[in-house]
XYZ file of C-alpha atoms in Angstrom:
563
model
C -20.613 30.711 -12.329
C -17.045 30.005 -10.807
C -18.640 31.306 -7.396
C -21.382 28.978 -7.999
C -19.038 26.086 -8.547
C -17.058 26.911 -5.412
C -20.416 26.776 -3.345
C -21.308 23.442 -4.402
C -18.306 21.578 -2.964
C -19.579 22.313 0.539
C -23.160 21.189 -0.592
C -21.607 17.833 -2.013
C -19.536 17.179 0.870
C -22.521 17.572 3.110
C -24.425 15.202 1.317
C -21.730 12.685 1.601
C -21.159 12.733 5.306
C -23.874 9.732 5.609
C -21.106 7.444 4.454
C -18.978 8.297 7.324
C -22.010 6.386 9.336
C -23.483 9.594 10.783
C -26.391 8.868 13.000
C -27.686 12.571 12.962
C -28.089 14.041 9.548
C -29.838 17.281 10.898
C -27.298 20.006 10.017
C -26.920 23.686 10.032
C -27.530 24.665 6.451
C -25.056 27.838 5.505
C -26.287 28.052 1.922
C -29.213 27.293 0.000
C -27.767 24.784 -2.419
C -29.808 21.619 -2.450
C -30.695 18.962 -5.195
C -33.890 20.802 -5.825
C -32.164 24.574 -6.325
C -29.345 23.163 -8.470
C -29.123 21.106 -11.496
C -26.995 18.006 -10.362
C -26.956 16.746 -13.762
C -25.069 19.672 -15.236
C -22.108 18.387 -17.012
C -19.475 20.826 -15.040
C -21.152 19.715 -11.677
C -21.016 15.967 -12.846
C -17.496 16.490 -13.969
C -16.417 18.110 -10.597
C -17.895 15.207 -8.651
C -16.222 12.710 -10.877
C -12.784 14.431 -10.374
C -13.395 14.170 -6.746
C -13.782 10.534 -6.763
C -10.283 10.224 -8.193
C -9.041 12.907 -5.636
C -10.318 11.116 -2.890
C -8.490 8.034 -3.748
C -5.493 9.951 -3.799
C -6.029 11.149 -0.495
C -6.775 7.687 0.695
C -3.456 6.423 -0.537
C -1.227 9.431 0.498
C -3.200 10.997 3.226
C -1.072 11.138 6.416
C -1.439 7.656 7.699
C -2.712 6.516 4.329
C -2.995 3.248 2.640
C 0.809 3.013 1.967
C 1.669 3.122 5.756
C -1.498 0.795 6.548
C 0.109 -2.031 4.475
C 3.785 -1.359 5.070
C 4.247 -0.311 8.617
C 2.782 -3.499 10.122
C 4.985 -5.644 7.813
C 8.436 -7.326 7.838
C 10.232 -4.966 5.711
C 9.566 -1.321 6.787
C 8.956 0.445 10.038
C 8.815 3.739 11.754
C 10.778 3.215 15.351
C 10.589 5.746 18.224
C 13.757 8.150 17.143
C 15.661 9.047 20.006
C 15.994 12.627 20.254
C 13.562 13.272 17.422
C 10.126 11.482 18.437
C 7.649 9.703 16.131
C 4.756 8.261 17.919
C 3.091 5.239 19.559
C 0.844 4.429 16.551
C 3.770 3.386 14.533
C 4.929 1.172 17.142
C 1.432 -0.312 17.473
C 1.570 -1.042 13.948
C 4.943 -2.722 14.149
C 4.130 -5.007 16.995
C 0.318 -6.060 15.837
C -1.074 -4.209 18.997
C -3.565 -1.899 17.342
C -6.961 -1.045 18.549
C -10.102 0.832 17.354
C -8.459 4.296 17.963
C -5.355 3.365 15.721
C -4.594 6.421 13.508
C -4.219 4.624 10.462
C -7.536 3.342 10.169
C -9.799 6.389 10.600
C -8.488 8.117 7.392
C -8.731 4.878 5.266
C -12.501 4.555 6.360
C -13.111 8.193 5.675
C -11.615 8.563 2.290
C -13.004 5.595 1.072
C -16.554 6.423 1.861
C -16.154 9.892 0.617
C -15.090 8.738 -2.562
C -17.855 6.112 -2.563
C -20.361 9.051 -1.874
C -19.170 11.194 -4.792
C -19.286 7.925 -7.064
C -22.807 7.125 -6.051
C -23.714 10.692 -6.508
C -22.543 10.619 -10.168
C -24.158 7.331 -10.723
C -27.574 8.666 -9.600
C -27.405 11.167 -12.533
C -25.261 9.644 -14.975
C -26.752 7.239 -17.866
C -26.737 3.578 -17.207
C -24.220 2.723 -19.898
C -21.152 4.349 -21.228
C -17.300 4.965 -20.125
C -18.159 7.496 -17.592
C -20.483 5.423 -15.250
C -18.091 2.397 -15.959
C -15.089 4.422 -14.774
C -17.414 5.473 -11.521
C -18.381 1.849 -10.963
C -14.665 0.807 -11.295
C -13.630 3.422 -8.722
C -16.426 2.315 -6.306
C -15.441 -1.124 -6.700
C -11.883 -0.337 -6.066
C -12.732 1.475 -2.815
C -14.783 -1.529 -1.544
C -11.852 -3.810 -2.415
C -9.738 -1.681 -0.096
C -12.316 -1.823 2.747
C -12.761 -5.551 2.323
C -9.198 -6.091 2.586
C -8.736 -3.890 5.553
C -11.898 -4.306 7.348
C -14.082 -7.362 5.941
C -17.617 -6.264 7.125
C -18.448 -2.673 6.076
C -21.382 -0.858 4.894
C -22.434 -1.297 1.227
C -24.029 1.829 -0.487
C -24.860 2.323 -3.992
C -26.876 5.554 -4.143
C -27.292 8.951 -2.549
C -30.964 8.850 -2.941
C -31.741 8.087 0.685
C -34.644 9.292 3.180
C -33.524 11.689 5.968
C -32.277 9.434 9.104
C -31.079 6.714 7.108
C -28.324 4.644 8.972
C -25.866 2.600 6.685
C -26.192 -0.981 7.387
C -23.228 -3.406 7.696
C -22.786 -6.014 4.862
C -21.012 -9.331 5.303
C -17.623 -9.728 3.692
C -19.015 -12.139 1.120
C -21.562 -9.578 0.050
C -18.764 -6.958 -0.319
C -16.712 -9.433 -2.363
C -19.574 -10.566 -4.508
C -20.535 -7.017 -5.113
C -17.125 -6.097 -6.490
C -16.861 -8.838 -8.644
C -20.257 -8.530 -10.299
C -19.533 -4.599 -10.785
C -16.212 -5.341 -12.215
C -17.451 -8.146 -14.421
C -20.335 -5.858 -15.816
C -18.369 -3.051 -16.666
C -15.119 -4.466 -18.245
C -16.255 -4.072 -21.887
C -17.598 -0.686 -21.504
C -14.206 0.626 -19.739
C -12.473 -0.634 -23.204
C -8.775 -1.324 -23.585
C -7.347 2.248 -24.263
C -4.626 3.205 -22.173
C -5.205 6.700 -20.854
C -2.948 7.518 -17.943
C -4.582 7.764 -14.518
C -7.810 6.265 -15.816
C -9.079 2.635 -15.490
C -9.457 0.195 -18.500
C -10.692 -3.313 -18.645
C -7.155 -4.586 -17.585
C -7.168 -2.446 -14.483
C -10.612 -4.302 -13.640
C -8.938 -7.583 -14.468
C -6.340 -6.519 -11.834
C -8.926 -5.868 -9.046
C -10.512 -9.121 -9.763
C -7.224 -11.053 -9.705
C -6.587 -9.517 -6.358
C -9.886 -10.502 -5.094
C -9.768 -14.073 -6.326
C -5.971 -14.733 -5.088
C -6.806 -13.464 -1.615
C -10.452 -15.214 -1.346
C -9.047 -18.061 0.818
C -7.414 -15.809 2.999
C -10.482 -13.615 3.410
C -12.653 -16.346 4.159
C -10.371 -19.038 5.715
C -11.225 -21.640 3.009
C -9.158 -23.715 0.548
C -10.838 -23.472 -2.670
C -8.589 -23.668 -5.597
C -11.218 -22.412 -8.042
C -10.450 -19.063 -6.881
C -6.882 -19.392 -8.314
C -8.186 -20.444 -11.311
C -10.260 -17.569 -11.648
C -7.239 -15.168 -10.794
C -5.137 -16.914 -13.433
C -7.853 -16.009 -16.029
C -7.771 -12.629 -15.315
C -4.089 -11.869 -15.458
C -3.839 -14.087 -18.488
C -6.038 -11.693 -20.357
C -3.734 -8.872 -19.141
C -0.370 -10.619 -20.106
C -1.762 -12.022 -23.463
C -4.014 -9.175 -24.632
C -3.150 -5.949 -22.692
C -0.054 -4.870 -24.761
C 1.929 -4.262 -21.531
C 5.688 -4.700 -21.298
C 8.123 -4.914 -18.461
C 10.027 -1.487 -18.111
C 13.625 -1.703 -19.244
C 14.694 -0.540 -15.861
C 13.048 -1.422 -12.553
C 13.187 2.379 -11.346
C 11.142 3.551 -14.404
C 8.279 2.441 -12.392
C 8.977 4.682 -9.499
C 10.080 7.937 -11.262
C 8.247 11.351 -10.381
C 6.520 10.710 -13.822
C 5.597 7.215 -14.729
C 3.367 8.052 -17.663
C 6.014 6.576 -20.242
C 6.376 3.127 -18.399
C 5.080 0.514 -20.668
C 4.512 -1.732 -17.384
C 2.071 0.654 -15.677
C -1.579 -0.866 -15.669
C -3.346 1.770 -13.586
C -1.639 4.695 -11.787
C -2.549 7.786 -9.240
C -0.962 10.674 -11.008
C 0.228 13.273 -8.564
C 1.669 16.738 -9.146
C 3.812 18.759 -6.853
C 1.540 21.881 -7.544
C -2.030 20.491 -7.872
C -1.801 17.168 -6.140
C 1.012 17.083 -3.799
C 0.685 13.923 -1.354
C 3.843 11.609 -1.241
C 5.677 12.461 1.608
C 8.296 9.690 1.667
C 11.482 11.784 1.211
C 10.606 13.638 4.627
C 9.291 10.726 6.295
C 12.490 8.560 5.814
C 15.710 10.695 5.461
C 17.927 12.277 8.055
C 17.662 16.084 7.547
C 21.344 16.263 6.276
C 20.694 13.389 4.014
C 18.392 15.548 1.889
C 21.582 16.983 0.467
C 22.635 13.269 -1.092
C 19.702 14.116 -3.658
C 19.898 17.804 -3.944
C 16.790 18.126 -2.097
C 16.262 21.331 -0.343
C 13.728 20.673 2.128
C 14.009 19.328 5.781
C 13.494 15.549 6.139
C 11.985 14.524 9.512
C 14.087 11.194 10.209
C 11.511 8.651 10.595
C 11.131 5.402 8.916
C 13.647 2.952 7.882
C 14.237 -0.852 6.809
C 13.815 -3.909 9.181
C 17.277 -5.147 9.637
C 16.483 -8.844 8.752
C 14.884 -7.667 5.571
C 18.049 -5.909 4.139
C 19.880 -9.116 5.190
C 17.681 -11.309 3.136
C 18.774 -9.750 -0.160
C 20.907 -12.086 -2.429
C 24.073 -11.547 -3.839
C 23.950 -9.577 -7.144
C 20.341 -8.133 -6.412
C 20.568 -4.477 -7.596
C 17.289 -3.749 -6.101
C 18.767 -3.401 -2.644
C 20.563 -0.265 -4.084
C 17.661 0.874 -5.889
C 15.412 0.503 -3.031
C 17.188 1.677 -0.080
C 20.179 4.093 0.888
C 22.606 2.670 3.434
C 26.268 3.259 4.542
C 28.274 6.652 4.083
C 26.266 9.176 2.398
C 27.456 11.907 0.046
C 26.595 14.950 -1.432
C 24.748 15.407 -4.798
C 26.596 17.150 -7.628
C 25.573 18.884 -10.909
C 26.947 17.521 -14.031
C 27.886 19.444 -17.228
C 24.277 19.191 -18.582
C 22.933 20.654 -15.233
C 21.443 17.474 -13.925
C 21.589 16.315 -10.347
C 23.596 13.321 -9.819
C 22.754 11.884 -6.249
C 25.554 10.499 -4.066
C 28.117 11.691 -6.006
C 30.266 14.275 -4.183
C 31.968 14.577 -0.886
C 30.768 12.592 2.331
C 27.914 14.633 4.330
C 29.321 15.759 7.758
C 26.861 14.516 10.613
C 28.045 13.946 14.145
C 24.750 13.164 15.936
C 24.907 9.471 17.281
C 27.986 8.839 15.122
C 28.099 4.848 15.727
C 31.013 4.589 13.177
C 32.989 7.639 14.768
C 33.698 9.131 11.349
C 31.823 12.400 11.770
C 29.711 11.784 8.326
C 26.087 10.524 7.830
C 26.376 6.662 7.948
C 23.166 4.811 7.949
C 23.433 1.472 9.619
C 21.662 -1.719 8.905
C 21.386 -2.314 12.716
C 18.777 -0.877 14.665
C 18.402 -0.973 18.591
C 14.500 -1.442 18.774
C 11.361 -0.196 17.817
C 10.735 1.665 21.106
C 12.922 0.326 24.061
C 15.155 2.278 23.616
C 14.285 3.014 20.147
C 16.393 4.072 17.243
C 19.235 6.325 17.271
C 19.319 8.884 14.545
C 21.761 7.126 11.850
C 20.040 3.680 12.452
C 18.570 1.856 9.684
C 18.686 1.974 5.915
C 16.212 4.325 4.270
C 13.749 3.869 1.493
C 14.606 5.577 -1.677
C 12.670 3.752 -4.469
C 10.367 6.651 -5.047
C 12.558 9.039 -6.920
C 13.697 12.022 -4.931
C 13.633 15.243 -7.210
C 16.226 17.894 -6.648
C 15.257 21.207 -5.403
C 12.243 21.496 -3.484
C 10.267 18.586 -5.425
C 11.344 15.624 -3.105
C 8.837 12.850 -3.652
C 5.514 15.080 -3.210
C 4.751 14.907 -6.840
C 5.667 11.232 -7.562
C 2.964 9.124 -9.367
C 1.683 5.791 -7.698
C 2.158 2.483 -10.133
C -1.101 0.985 -8.311
C -0.921 -2.089 -10.640
C 1.874 -3.180 -12.796
C 2.553 -5.814 -15.285
C 5.223 -7.533 -12.869
C 2.393 -8.019 -10.370
C 0.148 -9.725 -12.979
C 3.077 -11.906 -13.795
C 3.602 -12.723 -9.935
C 0.016 -13.427 -9.728
C 0.222 -15.930 -12.624
C 3.197 -17.693 -11.273
C 1.626 -17.843 -7.727
C -1.705 -19.521 -9.007
C 0.186 -21.992 -11.156
C 2.250 -23.088 -8.299
C -0.658 -23.342 -5.965
C -2.391 -25.470 -8.506
C 0.821 -27.480 -8.939
C 0.540 -26.976 -12.741
C 3.080 -25.502 -15.253
C 5.389 -24.822 -12.556
C 8.512 -24.065 -14.897
C 6.349 -21.556 -16.362
C 5.855 -19.968 -13.014
C 9.450 -20.122 -12.331
C 10.217 -18.535 -15.893
C 7.655 -15.714 -15.108
C 9.480 -14.833 -11.804
C 13.182 -15.155 -13.569
C 11.855 -12.832 -16.380
C 10.847 -9.988 -13.878
C 14.109 -10.486 -12.091
C 16.353 -10.319 -14.972
C 16.381 -6.521 -15.272
C 17.577 -6.211 -11.628
C 20.546 -8.306 -11.435
C 24.147 -7.852 -12.181
C 24.373 -11.253 -14.032
C 21.847 -13.288 -15.939
C 22.664 -16.451 -13.861
C 21.931 -14.832 -10.663
C 18.514 -13.746 -11.645
C 17.222 -17.421 -12.465
C 14.689 -18.581 -10.014
C 13.934 -22.372 -10.235
C 10.776 -24.376 -9.052
C 12.696 -25.730 -5.888
C 13.691 -22.194 -5.003
C 10.090 -20.849 -5.319
C 8.598 -23.857 -3.549
C 11.259 -24.001 -0.714
C 11.226 -22.017 2.358
C 12.123 -18.424 2.892
C 15.540 -17.159 3.463
C 14.317 -14.490 5.878
C 15.864 -14.878 9.095
C 12.610 -14.680 11.099
C 12.625 -14.078 14.993
C 12.479 -11.223 17.304
C 15.845 -9.223 17.241
C 16.100 -6.340 19.715
C 18.893 -4.608 21.611
C 17.447 -3.031 24.912
C 20.834 -1.354 25.725
C 21.001 2.455 25.771
C 23.672 4.218 23.707
C 24.161 4.493 19.894
C 27.551 2.349 20.171
C 26.157 0.148 22.821
C 25.097 -3.115 21.382
C 25.561 -5.120 24.629
C 24.994 -8.850 24.022
C 23.435 -9.279 27.418
C 20.668 -6.905 26.385
C 19.871 -8.734 23.051
C 16.378 -10.449 22.950
C 16.360 -13.037 20.277
C 14.154 -15.888 18.990
C 15.341 -18.008 16.309
C 12.492 -19.036 13.775
C 13.843 -18.960 10.289
C 11.642 -19.433 7.352
C 12.155 -23.107 6.271
C 8.509 -23.763 7.280
C 6.930 -21.267 4.977
C 4.989 -22.542 2.079
C 6.132 -21.224 -1.214
C 8.636 -19.184 0.907
C 10.808 -18.492 -1.831
C 8.101 -16.837 -3.757
C 7.161 -14.900 -0.600
C 10.762 -13.626 -0.697
C 10.770 -12.610 -4.337
C 7.252 -10.615 -3.566
C 9.082 -8.748 -0.887
C 12.122 -8.012 -2.969
C 10.161 -6.666 -6.131
C 7.291 -4.830 -4.536
C 8.642 -3.664 -1.361
C 6.873 -0.331 -0.568
C 4.009 -0.939 -3.055
C 1.133 -1.578 -0.770
C 1.903 -5.342 -1.073
C 3.286 -6.625 2.000
C 0.689 -6.977 4.428
C -1.609 -8.845 2.122
C 1.034 -11.090 1.065
C 2.029 -12.161 4.397
C -1.546 -12.688 5.194
C -1.877 -15.140 2.412
C 1.102 -17.257 2.766
C 0.932 -19.968 5.452
C 3.463 -21.853 7.641
C 3.591 -25.488 8.047
C 1.513 -25.310 11.300
C -1.381 -23.627 9.408
C -0.644 -20.129 10.790
C -0.028 -17.417 8.244
C 3.360 -15.821 8.142
C 1.603 -12.290 9.352
C 0.555 -13.619 12.541
C 2.847 -16.798 12.875
C 6.295 -15.328 12.609
C 8.267 -12.815 14.767
C 10.761 -10.056 13.113
C 12.360 -7.327 14.879
C 10.431 -6.388 17.909
C 7.063 -7.917 16.621
C 6.224 -11.313 18.264
C 4.482 -14.351 16.877
C 0.674 -14.713 17.752
C -1.901 -17.463 17.484
C -4.585 -14.911 16.929
C -6.078 -14.311 13.688
C -8.031 -11.217 14.032
C -4.872 -9.209 13.342
C -5.508 -10.090 9.565
C -7.983 -7.351 9.533
C -8.211 -3.904 11.336
C -11.138 -2.920 13.942
C -13.817 -0.656 12.793
C -12.813 2.798 13.710
C -14.259 4.094 17.011
C -15.273 7.398 15.118
C -17.334 5.278 12.834
C -18.877 3.125 15.539
C -19.578 6.176 17.620
C -21.314 7.859 14.718
C -23.552 4.821 13.631
C -25.274 2.682 16.279
C -25.920 0.049 13.606
C -22.268 -1.051 13.273
C -20.828 -3.863 15.114
C -17.319 -4.094 15.951
C -15.113 -6.777 14.053
C -14.514 -10.271 15.976
C -11.440 -10.175 18.002
C -11.722 -6.406 18.974
C -13.223 -4.924 21.963
């Protein structure tokens, strides 16, 4: 029986490849497993396929160049520059500068894993009963994948079954069709999902969150100005806030520990495990190799990603999330306390002399970075992202769970909808203050007023780049700068708060697209930051259909704006 179950994986995967938009479905068959020769309704086989639906979404999020990178690398908070003496590829530079095309390395994995997950979901739904929690969970995961595809690509094939004729080619559906499908599916299964909280599985409140995200971003997706969708988003999050029984975690970092199963704030999570589901590679992507010792981590980080300097400078006095999220300045060895616990950053300074900009012979991350690519970033440049707990030993971040939706997000959505509807604005300000209160060194500094949220952004937008070479050489003559500021951003204060609270949580690209400037452009296109320049073009709001998908399916058309 075990041998049989191992064989079915190749069979199932071969059935799912249509979802990657293949044109030729004739394949060499290496075994004789078919729908006719096995019982695909066998509970063990159905259980295996259901497990793969969840597994594929983990791959989508934390596969190499996954969903995290897709939404953060192109934003104004986080980047992966060319590291002088280390490397890192052009694809990250393209993401930062918004110059990607159909071969961009971040889009093909998203497309692939989403459709493999959808294929598994469809296969299970073809054999599951039409009602019950199991089919509701599979329909939720299918809708979640389509929400991700809609947000990234807009016009994508919509497939709801694996019972297809030979030679079938998936046909592209409009963004409106995908949107309507997601809404109808999620509305239909809410009750069957139930309200029980089982870590890693969706309930009705997870469905509320996906619906709220769809409604919140409707106007950005379809270039409209329809306030009714903010009303709908508000209704979804109100149900979560008033009926869900969720609470803000006592400490901000409770949501980013290796295990977040105990957090009362998490609505839907992707459980990871170092041994069985090891995906989160942030510890290696961000830290200098020598910097691993600051956390008792025994791996070998690759020295890649860091903060955009302007974002670090945007944090307000007293905001503890700066230190919770980023490590900067001199780095210290981890020590072990009397109970055997690792205490990060508590020992002697870490010796490090490469690109020693401070001249002290110790590892010292600077806020300032030369450029994304010309000449790039020296090895100690840039604050490093450490919000995801770094586990001592060989654990790192590899087994860290993902808080895909959490209560603070629902509270922010409610606040944003109220502000956009110009209703109960003090309630909106109180919600943001409540979320902030756990993350400031005084209660007074945590308070946000209506005027704060409706005012401009404090982010110092503009192109800021040093083209001089040498880790101590910040020659003013090589400084390329524009000064745009954030005063012209509508609800700019709220946009700032979204960044400080949710940086590194697959938020920022979507938020920058949704928020607009006084001239009608969104912030994602209309503002410059670091080495990314402002643009009047709107097709950067979505990504091109991957070249591999176009090559495999002649029925697909490339998205507008991409050749």
